[in-house]
Coordinates of C-alpha atoms in Angstrom, one line a residue:
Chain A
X1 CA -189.0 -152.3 68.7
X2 CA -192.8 -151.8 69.2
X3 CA -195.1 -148.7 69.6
X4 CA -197.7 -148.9 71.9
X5 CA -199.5 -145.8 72.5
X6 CA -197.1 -143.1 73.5
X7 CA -194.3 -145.6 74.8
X8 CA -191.8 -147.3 72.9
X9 CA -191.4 -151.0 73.9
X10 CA -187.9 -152.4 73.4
X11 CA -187.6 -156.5 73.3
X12 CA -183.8 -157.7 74.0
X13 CA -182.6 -161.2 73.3
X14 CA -179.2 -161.8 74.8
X15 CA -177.2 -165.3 74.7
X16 CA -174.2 -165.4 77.0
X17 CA -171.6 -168.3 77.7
X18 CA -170.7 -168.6 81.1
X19 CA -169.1 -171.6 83.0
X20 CA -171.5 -174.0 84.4
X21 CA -170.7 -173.6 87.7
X22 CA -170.7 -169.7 88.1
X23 CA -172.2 -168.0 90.7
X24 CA -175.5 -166.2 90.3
X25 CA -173.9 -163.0 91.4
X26 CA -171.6 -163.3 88.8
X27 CA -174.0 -164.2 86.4
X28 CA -175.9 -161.5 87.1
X29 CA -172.6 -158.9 86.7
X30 CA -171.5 -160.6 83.2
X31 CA -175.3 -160.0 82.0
X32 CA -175.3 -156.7 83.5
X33 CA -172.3 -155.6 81.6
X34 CA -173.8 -156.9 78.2
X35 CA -176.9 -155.3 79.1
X36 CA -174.8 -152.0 79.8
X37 CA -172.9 -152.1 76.5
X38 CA -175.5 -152.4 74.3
X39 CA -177.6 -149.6 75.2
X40 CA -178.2 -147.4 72.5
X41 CA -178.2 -143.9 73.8
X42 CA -175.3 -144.7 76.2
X43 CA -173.7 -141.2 77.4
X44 CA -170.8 -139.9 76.6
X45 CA -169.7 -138.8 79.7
X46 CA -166.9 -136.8 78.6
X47 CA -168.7 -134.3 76.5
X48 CA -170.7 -133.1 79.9
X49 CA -169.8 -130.1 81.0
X50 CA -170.2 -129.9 85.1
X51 CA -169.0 -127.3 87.1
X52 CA -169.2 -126.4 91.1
X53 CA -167.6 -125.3 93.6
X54 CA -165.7 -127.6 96.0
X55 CA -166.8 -128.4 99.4
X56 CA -165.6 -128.3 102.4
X57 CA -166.2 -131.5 104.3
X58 CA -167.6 -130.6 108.0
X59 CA -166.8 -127.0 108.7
X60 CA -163.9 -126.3 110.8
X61 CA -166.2 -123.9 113.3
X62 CA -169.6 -124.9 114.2
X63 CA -172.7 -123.6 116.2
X64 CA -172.8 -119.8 117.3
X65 CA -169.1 -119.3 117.0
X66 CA -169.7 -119.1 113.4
X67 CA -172.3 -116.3 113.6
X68 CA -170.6 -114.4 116.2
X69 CA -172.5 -111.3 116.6
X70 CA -175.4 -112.4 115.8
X71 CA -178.2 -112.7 118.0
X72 CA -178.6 -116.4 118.1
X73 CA -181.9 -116.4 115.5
X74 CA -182.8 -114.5 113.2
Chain B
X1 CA -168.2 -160.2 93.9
X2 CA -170.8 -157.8 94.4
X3 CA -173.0 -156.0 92.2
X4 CA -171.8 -152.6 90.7
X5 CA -174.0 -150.4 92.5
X6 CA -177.0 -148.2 90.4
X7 CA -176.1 -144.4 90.6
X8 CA -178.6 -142.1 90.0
X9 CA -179.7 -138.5 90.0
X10 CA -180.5 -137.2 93.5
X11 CA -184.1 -135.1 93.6
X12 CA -183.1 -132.0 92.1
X13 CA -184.7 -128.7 90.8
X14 CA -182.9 -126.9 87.9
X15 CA -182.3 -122.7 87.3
X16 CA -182.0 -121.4 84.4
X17 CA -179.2 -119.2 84.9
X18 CA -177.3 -116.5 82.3
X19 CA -175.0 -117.6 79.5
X20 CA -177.2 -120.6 78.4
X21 CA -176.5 -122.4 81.6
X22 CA -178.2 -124.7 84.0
X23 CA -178.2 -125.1 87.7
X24 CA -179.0 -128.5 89.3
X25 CA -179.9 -128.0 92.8
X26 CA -180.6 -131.0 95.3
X27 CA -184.0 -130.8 96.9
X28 CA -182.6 -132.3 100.5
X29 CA -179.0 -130.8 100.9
X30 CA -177.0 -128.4 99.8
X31 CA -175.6 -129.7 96.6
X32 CA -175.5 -127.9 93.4
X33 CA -173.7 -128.2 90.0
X34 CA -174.3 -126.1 87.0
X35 CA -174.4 -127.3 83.5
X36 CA -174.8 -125.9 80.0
X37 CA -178.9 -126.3 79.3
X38 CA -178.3 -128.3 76.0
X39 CA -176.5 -130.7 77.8
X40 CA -179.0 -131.2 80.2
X41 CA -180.9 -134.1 78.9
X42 CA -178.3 -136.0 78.4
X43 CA -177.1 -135.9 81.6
X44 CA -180.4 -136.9 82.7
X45 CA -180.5 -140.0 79.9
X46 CA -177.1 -141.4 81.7
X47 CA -179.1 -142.2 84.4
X48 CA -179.3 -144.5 86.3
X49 CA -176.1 -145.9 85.4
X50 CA -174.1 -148.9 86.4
X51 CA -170.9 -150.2 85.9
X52 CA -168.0 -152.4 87.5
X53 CA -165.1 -150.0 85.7
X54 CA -163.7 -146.7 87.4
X55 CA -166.4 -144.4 87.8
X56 CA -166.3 -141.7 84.3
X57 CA -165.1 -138.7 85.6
X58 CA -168.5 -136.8 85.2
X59 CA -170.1 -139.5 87.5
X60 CA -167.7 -139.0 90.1
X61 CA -167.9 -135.8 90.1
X62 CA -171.9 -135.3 90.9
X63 CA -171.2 -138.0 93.4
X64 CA -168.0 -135.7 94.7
X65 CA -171.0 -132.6 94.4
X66 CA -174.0 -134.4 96.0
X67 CA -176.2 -134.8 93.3
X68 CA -175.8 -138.8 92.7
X69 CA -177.1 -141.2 95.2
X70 CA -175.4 -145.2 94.7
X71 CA -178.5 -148.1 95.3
X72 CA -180.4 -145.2 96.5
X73 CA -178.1 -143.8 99.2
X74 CA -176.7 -140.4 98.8
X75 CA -173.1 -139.7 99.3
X76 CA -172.8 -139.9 102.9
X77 CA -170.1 -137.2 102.8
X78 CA -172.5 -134.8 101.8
X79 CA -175.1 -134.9 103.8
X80 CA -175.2 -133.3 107.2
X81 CA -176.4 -135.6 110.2
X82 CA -178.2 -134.3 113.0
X83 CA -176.3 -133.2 116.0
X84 CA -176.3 -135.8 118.9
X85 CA -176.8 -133.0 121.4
X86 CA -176.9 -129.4 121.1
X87 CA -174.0 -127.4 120.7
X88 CA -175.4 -123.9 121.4
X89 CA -177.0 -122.9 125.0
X90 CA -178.8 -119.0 124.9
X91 CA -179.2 -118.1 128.2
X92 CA -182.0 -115.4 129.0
X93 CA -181.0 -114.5 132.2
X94 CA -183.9 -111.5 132.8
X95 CA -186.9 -110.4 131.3
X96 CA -185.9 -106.8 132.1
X97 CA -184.1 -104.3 130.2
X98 CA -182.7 -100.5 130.5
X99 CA -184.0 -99.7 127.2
X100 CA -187.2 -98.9 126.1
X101 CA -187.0 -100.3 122.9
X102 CA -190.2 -100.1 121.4
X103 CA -190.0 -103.0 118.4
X104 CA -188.5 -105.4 121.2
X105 CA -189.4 -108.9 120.2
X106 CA -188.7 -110.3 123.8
X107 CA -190.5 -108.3 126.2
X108 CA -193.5 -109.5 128.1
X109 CA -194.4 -107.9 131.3
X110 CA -195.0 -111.2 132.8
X111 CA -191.3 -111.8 132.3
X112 CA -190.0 -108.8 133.0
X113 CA -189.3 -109.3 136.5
X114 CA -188.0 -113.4 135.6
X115 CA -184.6 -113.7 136.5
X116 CA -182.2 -116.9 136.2
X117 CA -180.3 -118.4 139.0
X118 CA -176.9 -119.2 138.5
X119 CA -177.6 -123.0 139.8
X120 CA -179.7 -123.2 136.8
X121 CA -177.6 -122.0 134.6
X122 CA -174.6 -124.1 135.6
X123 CA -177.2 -127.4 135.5
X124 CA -178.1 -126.6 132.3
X125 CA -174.6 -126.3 130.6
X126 CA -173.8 -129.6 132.8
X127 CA -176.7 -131.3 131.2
X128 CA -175.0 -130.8 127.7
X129 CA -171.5 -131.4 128.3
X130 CA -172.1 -134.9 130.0
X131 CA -172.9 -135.8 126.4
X132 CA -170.9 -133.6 124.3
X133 CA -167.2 -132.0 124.0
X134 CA -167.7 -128.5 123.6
X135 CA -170.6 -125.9 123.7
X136 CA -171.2 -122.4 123.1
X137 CA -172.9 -120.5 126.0
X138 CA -174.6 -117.3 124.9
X139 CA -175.6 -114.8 127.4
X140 CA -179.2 -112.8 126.2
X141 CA -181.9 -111.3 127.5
X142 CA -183.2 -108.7 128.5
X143 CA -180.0 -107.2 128.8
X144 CA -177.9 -109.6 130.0
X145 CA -175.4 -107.2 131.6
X146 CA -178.0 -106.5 134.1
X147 CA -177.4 -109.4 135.6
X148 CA -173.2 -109.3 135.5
X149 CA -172.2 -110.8 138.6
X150 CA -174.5 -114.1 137.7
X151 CA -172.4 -114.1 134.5
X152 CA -169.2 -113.9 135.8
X153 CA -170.7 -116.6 138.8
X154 CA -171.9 -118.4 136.0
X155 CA -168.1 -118.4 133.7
X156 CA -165.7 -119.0 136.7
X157 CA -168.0 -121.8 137.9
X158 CA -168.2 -123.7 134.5
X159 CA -164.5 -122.8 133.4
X160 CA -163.7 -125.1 137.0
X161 CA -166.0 -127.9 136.6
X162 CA -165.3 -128.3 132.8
X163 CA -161.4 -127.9 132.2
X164 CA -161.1 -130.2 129.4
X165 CA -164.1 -129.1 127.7
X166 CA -164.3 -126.8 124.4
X167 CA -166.5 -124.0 125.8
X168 CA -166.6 -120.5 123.9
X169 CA -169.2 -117.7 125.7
X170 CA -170.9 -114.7 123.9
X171 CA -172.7 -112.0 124.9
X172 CA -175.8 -110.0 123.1
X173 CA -175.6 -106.4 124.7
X174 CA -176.7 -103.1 124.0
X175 CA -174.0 -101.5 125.7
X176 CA -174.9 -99.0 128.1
X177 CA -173.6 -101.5 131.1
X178 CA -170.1 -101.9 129.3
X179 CA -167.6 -100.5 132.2
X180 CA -164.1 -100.7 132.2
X181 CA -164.0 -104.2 135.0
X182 CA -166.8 -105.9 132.4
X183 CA -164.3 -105.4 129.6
X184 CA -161.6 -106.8 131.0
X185 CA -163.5 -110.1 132.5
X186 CA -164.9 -110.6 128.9
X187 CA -161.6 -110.5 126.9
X188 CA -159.6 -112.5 129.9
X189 CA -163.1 -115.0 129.2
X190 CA -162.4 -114.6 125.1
X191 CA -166.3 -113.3 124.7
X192 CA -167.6 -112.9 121.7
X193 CA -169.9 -109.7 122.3
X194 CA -172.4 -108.6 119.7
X195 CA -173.2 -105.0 120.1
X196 CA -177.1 -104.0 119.5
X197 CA -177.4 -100.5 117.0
X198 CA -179.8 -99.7 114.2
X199 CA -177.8 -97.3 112.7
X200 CA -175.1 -95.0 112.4
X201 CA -177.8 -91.3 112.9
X202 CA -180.3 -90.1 115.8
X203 CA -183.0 -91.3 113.2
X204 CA -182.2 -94.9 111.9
X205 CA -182.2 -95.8 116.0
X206 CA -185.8 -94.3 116.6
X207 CA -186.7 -97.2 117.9
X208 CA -184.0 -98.0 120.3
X209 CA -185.5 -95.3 123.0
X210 CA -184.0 -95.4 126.5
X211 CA -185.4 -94.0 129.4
X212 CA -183.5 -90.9 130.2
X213 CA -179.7 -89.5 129.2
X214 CA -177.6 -90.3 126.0
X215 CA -179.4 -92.0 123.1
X216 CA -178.7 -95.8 122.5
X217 CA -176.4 -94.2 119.6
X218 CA -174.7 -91.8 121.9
X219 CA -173.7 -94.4 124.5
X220 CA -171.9 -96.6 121.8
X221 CA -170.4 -93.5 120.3
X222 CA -168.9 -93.3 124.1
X223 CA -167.7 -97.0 123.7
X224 CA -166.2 -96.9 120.9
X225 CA -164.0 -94.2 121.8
X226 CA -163.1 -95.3 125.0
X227 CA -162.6 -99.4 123.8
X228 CA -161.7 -99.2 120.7
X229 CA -158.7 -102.0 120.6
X230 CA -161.7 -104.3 122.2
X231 CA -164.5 -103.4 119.8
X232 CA -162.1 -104.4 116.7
X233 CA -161.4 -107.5 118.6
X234 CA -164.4 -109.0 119.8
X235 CA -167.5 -106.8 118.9
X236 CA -170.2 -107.2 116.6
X237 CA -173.0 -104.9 115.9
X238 CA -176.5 -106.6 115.1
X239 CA -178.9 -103.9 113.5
X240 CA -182.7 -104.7 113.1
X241 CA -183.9 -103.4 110.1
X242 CA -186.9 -101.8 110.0
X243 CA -188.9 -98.7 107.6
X244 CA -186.7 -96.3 109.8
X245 CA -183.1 -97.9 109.6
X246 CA -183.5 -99.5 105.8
X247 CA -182.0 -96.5 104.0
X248 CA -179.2 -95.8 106.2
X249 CA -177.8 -99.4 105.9
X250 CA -175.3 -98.8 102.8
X251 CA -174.0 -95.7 104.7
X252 CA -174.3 -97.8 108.1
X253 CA -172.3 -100.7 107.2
X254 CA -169.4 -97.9 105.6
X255 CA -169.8 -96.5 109.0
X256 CA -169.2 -99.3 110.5
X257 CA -166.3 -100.6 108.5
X258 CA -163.8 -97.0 109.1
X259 CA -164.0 -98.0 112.8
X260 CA -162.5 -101.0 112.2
X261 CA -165.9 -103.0 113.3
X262 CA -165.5 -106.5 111.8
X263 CA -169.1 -107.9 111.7
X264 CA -172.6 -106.6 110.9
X265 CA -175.5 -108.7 111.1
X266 CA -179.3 -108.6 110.2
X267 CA -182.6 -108.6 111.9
X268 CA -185.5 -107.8 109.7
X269 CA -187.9 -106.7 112.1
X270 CA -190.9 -108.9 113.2
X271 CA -194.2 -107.9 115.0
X272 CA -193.4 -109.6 118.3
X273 CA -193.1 -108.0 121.7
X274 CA -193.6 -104.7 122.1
X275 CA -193.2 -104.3 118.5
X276 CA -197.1 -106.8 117.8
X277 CA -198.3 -103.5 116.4
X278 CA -195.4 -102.1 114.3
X279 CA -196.4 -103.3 110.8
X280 CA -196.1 -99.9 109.6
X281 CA -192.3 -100.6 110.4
X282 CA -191.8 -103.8 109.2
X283 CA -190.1 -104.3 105.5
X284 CA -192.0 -105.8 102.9
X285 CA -190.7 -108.6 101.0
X286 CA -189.6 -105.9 98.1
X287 CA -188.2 -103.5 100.1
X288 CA -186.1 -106.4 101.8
X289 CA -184.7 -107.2 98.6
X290 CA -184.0 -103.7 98.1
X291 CA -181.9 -104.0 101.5
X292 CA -179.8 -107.3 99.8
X293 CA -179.1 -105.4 96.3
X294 CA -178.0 -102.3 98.6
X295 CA -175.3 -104.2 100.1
X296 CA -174.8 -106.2 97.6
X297 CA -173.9 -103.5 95.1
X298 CA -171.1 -102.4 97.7
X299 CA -169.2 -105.3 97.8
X300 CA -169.6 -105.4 94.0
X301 CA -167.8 -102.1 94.1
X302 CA -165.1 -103.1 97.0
X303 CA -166.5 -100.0 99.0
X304 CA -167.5 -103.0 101.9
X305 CA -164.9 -105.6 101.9
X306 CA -163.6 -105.9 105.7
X307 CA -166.4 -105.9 107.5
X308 CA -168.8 -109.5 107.3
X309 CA -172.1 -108.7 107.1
X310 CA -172.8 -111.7 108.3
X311 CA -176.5 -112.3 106.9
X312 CA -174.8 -112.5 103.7
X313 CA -172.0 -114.7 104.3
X314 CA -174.2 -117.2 106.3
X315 CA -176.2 -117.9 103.0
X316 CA -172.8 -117.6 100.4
X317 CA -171.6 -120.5 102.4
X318 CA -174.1 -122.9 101.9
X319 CA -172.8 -123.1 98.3
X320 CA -169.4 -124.1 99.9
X321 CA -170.5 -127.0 102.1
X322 CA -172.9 -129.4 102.9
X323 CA -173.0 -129.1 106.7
X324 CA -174.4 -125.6 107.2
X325 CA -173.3 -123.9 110.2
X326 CA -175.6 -121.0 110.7
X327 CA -178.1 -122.0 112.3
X328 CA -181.5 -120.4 110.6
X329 CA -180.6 -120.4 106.8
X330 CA -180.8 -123.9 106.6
X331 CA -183.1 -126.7 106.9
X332 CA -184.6 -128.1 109.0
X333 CA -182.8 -125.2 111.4
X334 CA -180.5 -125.6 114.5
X335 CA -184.4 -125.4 116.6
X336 CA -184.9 -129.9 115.4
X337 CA -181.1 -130.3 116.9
X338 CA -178.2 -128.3 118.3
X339 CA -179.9 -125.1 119.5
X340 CA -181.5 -125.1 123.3
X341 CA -182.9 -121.6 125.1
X342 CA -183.1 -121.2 128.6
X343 CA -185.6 -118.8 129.2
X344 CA -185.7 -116.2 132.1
X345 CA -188.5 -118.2 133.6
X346 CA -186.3 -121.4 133.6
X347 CA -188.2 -123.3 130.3
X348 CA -186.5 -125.0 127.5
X349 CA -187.2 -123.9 124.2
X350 CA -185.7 -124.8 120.8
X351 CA -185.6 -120.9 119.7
X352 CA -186.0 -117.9 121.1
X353 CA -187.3 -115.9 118.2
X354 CA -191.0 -116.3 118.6
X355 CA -192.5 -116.8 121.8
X356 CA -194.4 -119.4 120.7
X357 CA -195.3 -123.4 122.8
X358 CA -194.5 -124.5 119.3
X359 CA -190.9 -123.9 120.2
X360 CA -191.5 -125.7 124.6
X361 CA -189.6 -128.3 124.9
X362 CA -191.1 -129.3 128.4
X363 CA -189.4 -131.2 131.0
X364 CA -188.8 -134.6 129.9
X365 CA -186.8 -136.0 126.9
X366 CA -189.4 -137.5 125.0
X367 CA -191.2 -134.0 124.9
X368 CA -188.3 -132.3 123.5
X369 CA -187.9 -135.3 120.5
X370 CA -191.3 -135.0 120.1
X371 CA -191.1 -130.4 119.9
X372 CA -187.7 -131.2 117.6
X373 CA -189.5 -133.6 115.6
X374 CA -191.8 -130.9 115.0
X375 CA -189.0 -128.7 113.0
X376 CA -188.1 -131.7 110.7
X377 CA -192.2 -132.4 110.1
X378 CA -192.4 -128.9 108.7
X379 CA -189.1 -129.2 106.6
X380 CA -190.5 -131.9 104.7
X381 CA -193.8 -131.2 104.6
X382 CA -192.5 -127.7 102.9
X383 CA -190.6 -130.3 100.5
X384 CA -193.2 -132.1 99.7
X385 CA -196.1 -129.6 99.3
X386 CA -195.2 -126.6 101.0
X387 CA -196.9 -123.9 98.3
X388 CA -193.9 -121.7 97.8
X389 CA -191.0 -124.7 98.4
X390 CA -192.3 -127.6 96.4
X391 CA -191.8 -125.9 93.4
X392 CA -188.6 -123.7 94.3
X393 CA -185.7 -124.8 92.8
X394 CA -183.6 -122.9 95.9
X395 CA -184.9 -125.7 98.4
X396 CA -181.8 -127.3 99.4
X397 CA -180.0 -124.1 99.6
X398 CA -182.7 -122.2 101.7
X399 CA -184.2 -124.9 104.0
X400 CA -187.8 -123.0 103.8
X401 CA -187.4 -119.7 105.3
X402 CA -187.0 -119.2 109.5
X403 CA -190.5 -121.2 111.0
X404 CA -190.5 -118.4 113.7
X405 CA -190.7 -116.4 111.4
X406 CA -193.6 -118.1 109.4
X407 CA -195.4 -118.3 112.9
X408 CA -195.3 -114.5 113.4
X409 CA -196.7 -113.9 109.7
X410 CA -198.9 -116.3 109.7
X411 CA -199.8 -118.1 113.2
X412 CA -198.7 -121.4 112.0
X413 CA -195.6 -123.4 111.4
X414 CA -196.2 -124.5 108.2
X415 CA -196.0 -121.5 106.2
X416 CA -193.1 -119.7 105.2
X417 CA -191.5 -116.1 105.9
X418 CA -192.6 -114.2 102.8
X419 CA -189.2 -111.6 103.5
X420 CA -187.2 -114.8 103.9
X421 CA -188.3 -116.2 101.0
X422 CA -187.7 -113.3 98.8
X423 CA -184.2 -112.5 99.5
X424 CA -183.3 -116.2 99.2
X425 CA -185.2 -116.3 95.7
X426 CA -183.1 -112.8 94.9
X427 CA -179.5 -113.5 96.3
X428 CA -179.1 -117.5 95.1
X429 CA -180.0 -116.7 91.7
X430 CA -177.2 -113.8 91.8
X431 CA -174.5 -115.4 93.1
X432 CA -175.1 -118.3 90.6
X433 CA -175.4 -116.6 87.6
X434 CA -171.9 -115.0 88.9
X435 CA -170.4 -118.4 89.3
X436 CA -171.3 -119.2 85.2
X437 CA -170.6 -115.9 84.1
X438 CA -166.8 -115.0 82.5
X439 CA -165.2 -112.6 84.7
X440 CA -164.7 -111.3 88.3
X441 CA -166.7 -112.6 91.0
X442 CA -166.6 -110.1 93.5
X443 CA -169.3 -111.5 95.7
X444 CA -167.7 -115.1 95.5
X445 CA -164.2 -113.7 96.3
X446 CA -166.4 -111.7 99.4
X447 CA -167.0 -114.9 101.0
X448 CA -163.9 -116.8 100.1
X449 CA -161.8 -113.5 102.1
X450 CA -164.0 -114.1 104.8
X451 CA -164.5 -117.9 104.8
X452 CA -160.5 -117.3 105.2
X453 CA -160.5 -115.8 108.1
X454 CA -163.2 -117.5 110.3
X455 CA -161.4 -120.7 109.4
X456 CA -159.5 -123.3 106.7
X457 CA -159.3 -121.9 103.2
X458 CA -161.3 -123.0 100.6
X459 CA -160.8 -122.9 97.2
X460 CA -162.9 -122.0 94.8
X461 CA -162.5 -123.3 90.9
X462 CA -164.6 -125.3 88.6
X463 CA -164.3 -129.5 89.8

């Protein structure tokens, strides 16, 4: 690892076996899933702490029926 | 086999809420999470993240909650497409009223005498249901009830051309027409009738003056009495709030609730109309506030829990879904999609609020696009560098205060409503730190009672 200025620079070297005649989509995933293990400040998902409130997916009333008694703006 | 795709954070604002909590709130929909604070930059470290293995259950659920987008597309479940056609028709079927209301934001005496004809009316709810299953026809003025037999013209003749179609009808009335034959034709129609009153004393309705005989208060007294099996059944009362009726809300909506009245909704009072020279009358953004913690300190206390005040609920719900209904407290509002006026001189409009030509949507289609367009310009043009929204965390849950609104304050769309504004930077904020906070939640439970009884229940517990 390298400092230049204010930004740390990191330099990777990764060798990876893969079958001569793999696909580059492939290759691509099996590199991607090196790359992913190896980072070093990889979350631990588990110790985050997220809360809301669950949705409801397309409300069941719509439009002015919802507001009834309302004037239709504000 | 594909590529796993990239998730990352969705453009969010945080809160810093009680109890050493965090909320995350999306900047272009609803979608909000909290989080304790320390955690915070960590969560933002994870991303973006990518992986071919089950999604960790944190990831899945701020993609459940809106706040991840996958390759740079947001969770399409959580994000609320425009409507195709609109789903709302107000009809302003007169310029005229009985009352002398003297804040009314709708007269002009060029209109006063502008009356709709039934052929237009019915060719207008046509033009929308060739292209949609349902609508919602509300009948406005004026007063409306001036013109009853065009309504009830109006009903039979839609109800026979369009048997298989979804159409619900409301009326905004102050009343004094209400006989016992108008009665019965709206409850055999299922109307939805919102009753106009200020308040529950002589004072508090100052400016609902008529011109001679009982006070606007007396003649719903009388209607109450006589109707009061329909009132609990399909009436409303919408109050404008001004200097004179502020005080007397708390006692207003307790009035309201021991006659069994099931809604109360909100008009802070703008200086349109007859009312351009009232800004003695009108609220400031403080004493607006002061209106919100009123009410909100009595369903903190259970004294209000039957009636919906409807102002509040409309903005409780956009933490419980990311398709607002109401059609103001969200943005852009129902005025860039499903909302269409017909005014009592036959125009289009996209609102009625403000009478305005930002709000004409002409006579051909690609003027309306282009007057709709207009709407969604100012949404993200508030997003993006609107002085009050840019910054505000509450974005996504607010949608950048009513543009009518902003007009009437300001003369221009792209402003916002400073009283808007205010109570949204107020009520979020409170109902948040209640959802963090160990305990009750009496304004949560408010809107769950509610959200009950206007449709599906929804649940309410930490993901």
């Amino acid at each position: 690892m390298a400092s230049e200025g204010g930004t740390k620079v990191f330099s990777i070297s990764i060798d990876v076996s893969v079958p001569a005649d793999m696909s580059p989509e492939d290759m691509a995933q099996r590199l991607e899933g090196v790359v992913a293990k190896s980072r070093p400040d990889r979350v631990d998902f588990s110790k985050l702490t997220i809360r809301t409130i669950p949705r409801e997916l397309g409300a069941a009333a719509a439009g002015y029926d919802t507001r009834l008694w309302e004037k239709a703006t504000c | 086999m594909g590529l796993a795709p990239t998730y990352n954070l969705v453009a969010h604002r945080t809160l810093r809420l009680p109890e050493g909590h965090l909320a995350l709130l999306a900047r272009q929909s609803t979608a909000w999470a909290t989080v304790p604070a320390e955690q915070y930059d960590d969560l933002v470290g994870a991303f973006p993240w990518r992986g071919s293995e089950d999604l960790p259950a944190s990831v899945q659920q701020l993609w459940d909650a809106g706040l991840l987008s996958s390759d740079g597309a947001p969770n399409p479940a959580t994000v609320r497409a425009p409507a195709r056609a609109p789903t709302s028709l107000l009809v302003k079927l007169t310029g005229a009223c009985d009352y002398t209301c003297t804040y009314c934001y709708d007269f002009e005496p060029s209109r006063w005498s502008a009356k709709l004809q039934p052929a237009q009316i019915v060719e207008a709810i046509a033009g929308i249901l060739r292209r949609s299953a349902g609508l919602s026809v509300v009948f406005h003025g004026g007063e409306p009830l001036l013109r009853f037999k065009t309504i009830a013209e109006v009903v039979t003749r839609v109800r026979s051309d369009w048997p298989d179609k979804a159409i619900r009808f409301a009326i905004q009335t102050n009343g004094s027409r209400l006989t016992p034959e108008i009665v019965e034709f709206l409850d055999a129609n299922d109307f939805s009738v919102g009753l106009s009153l200020d308040a529950h004393t002589e004072a508090g309705n100052q400016h609902r003056t008529v011109r001679r005989g009982p006070s606007s208060l007396q003649r719903i007294e009388t209607f109450l009495a006589r109707f009061p099996d329909f009132v609990r059944r399909r009436c409303g009362v919408v109050a404008v709030v001004s200097k004179a009726s502020a005080a007397d809300l708390p006692a207003f909506a307790l009035w309201l609730q021991e006659r069994g009245i099931s809604g109360l909704s909100l008009s802070f009072l703008d200086t349109e109309g007859r009312g351009d020279a009232m800004d003695d009358q009108k609220l400031s953004p403080e004493e607006a506030v002061a209106v919100y913690s009123d009410l909100v300190r009595l369903i903190r206390n259970r004294a209000i829990d039957g009636l919906a005040i409807r102002t509040l609920l409309s903005r409780m719900a956009n933490l419980f879904t990311f398709t607002p209904t109401d059609f103001c407290h969200r943005g852009p509002c129902a005025a860039a999609d499903e909302f269409l006026v017909l005014d009592a001189e036959g125009k289009k409009r996209s609102c009625d609020c403000v009478y305005d030509g930002y709000f004409e949507l002409g006579s051909r289609e690609t003027d309306e696009q282009a007057a709709r367009e207009a709407i969604r310009h100012r949404h993200a043009w508030l997003e993006r560098e609107g002085p009050s929204c840019a910054k505000c965390p509450l974005f996504g849950l607010c949608g950048g205060t009513c543009v009518a609104k902003a007009i009437s304050v300001h003369g221009v769309p792209e402003a916002v409503d400073p009283v808007g504004c205010a109570v949204v930077r107020y009520f979020y904020p409170q109902l948040l730190a209640e959802f963090v906070q160990d305990g009750e939640t009496p304004l949560l439970d408010y809107y769950r009672r509610h959200s009950r009884a206007m449709q599906d229940p929804i649940a309410l517990a930490p993901i």
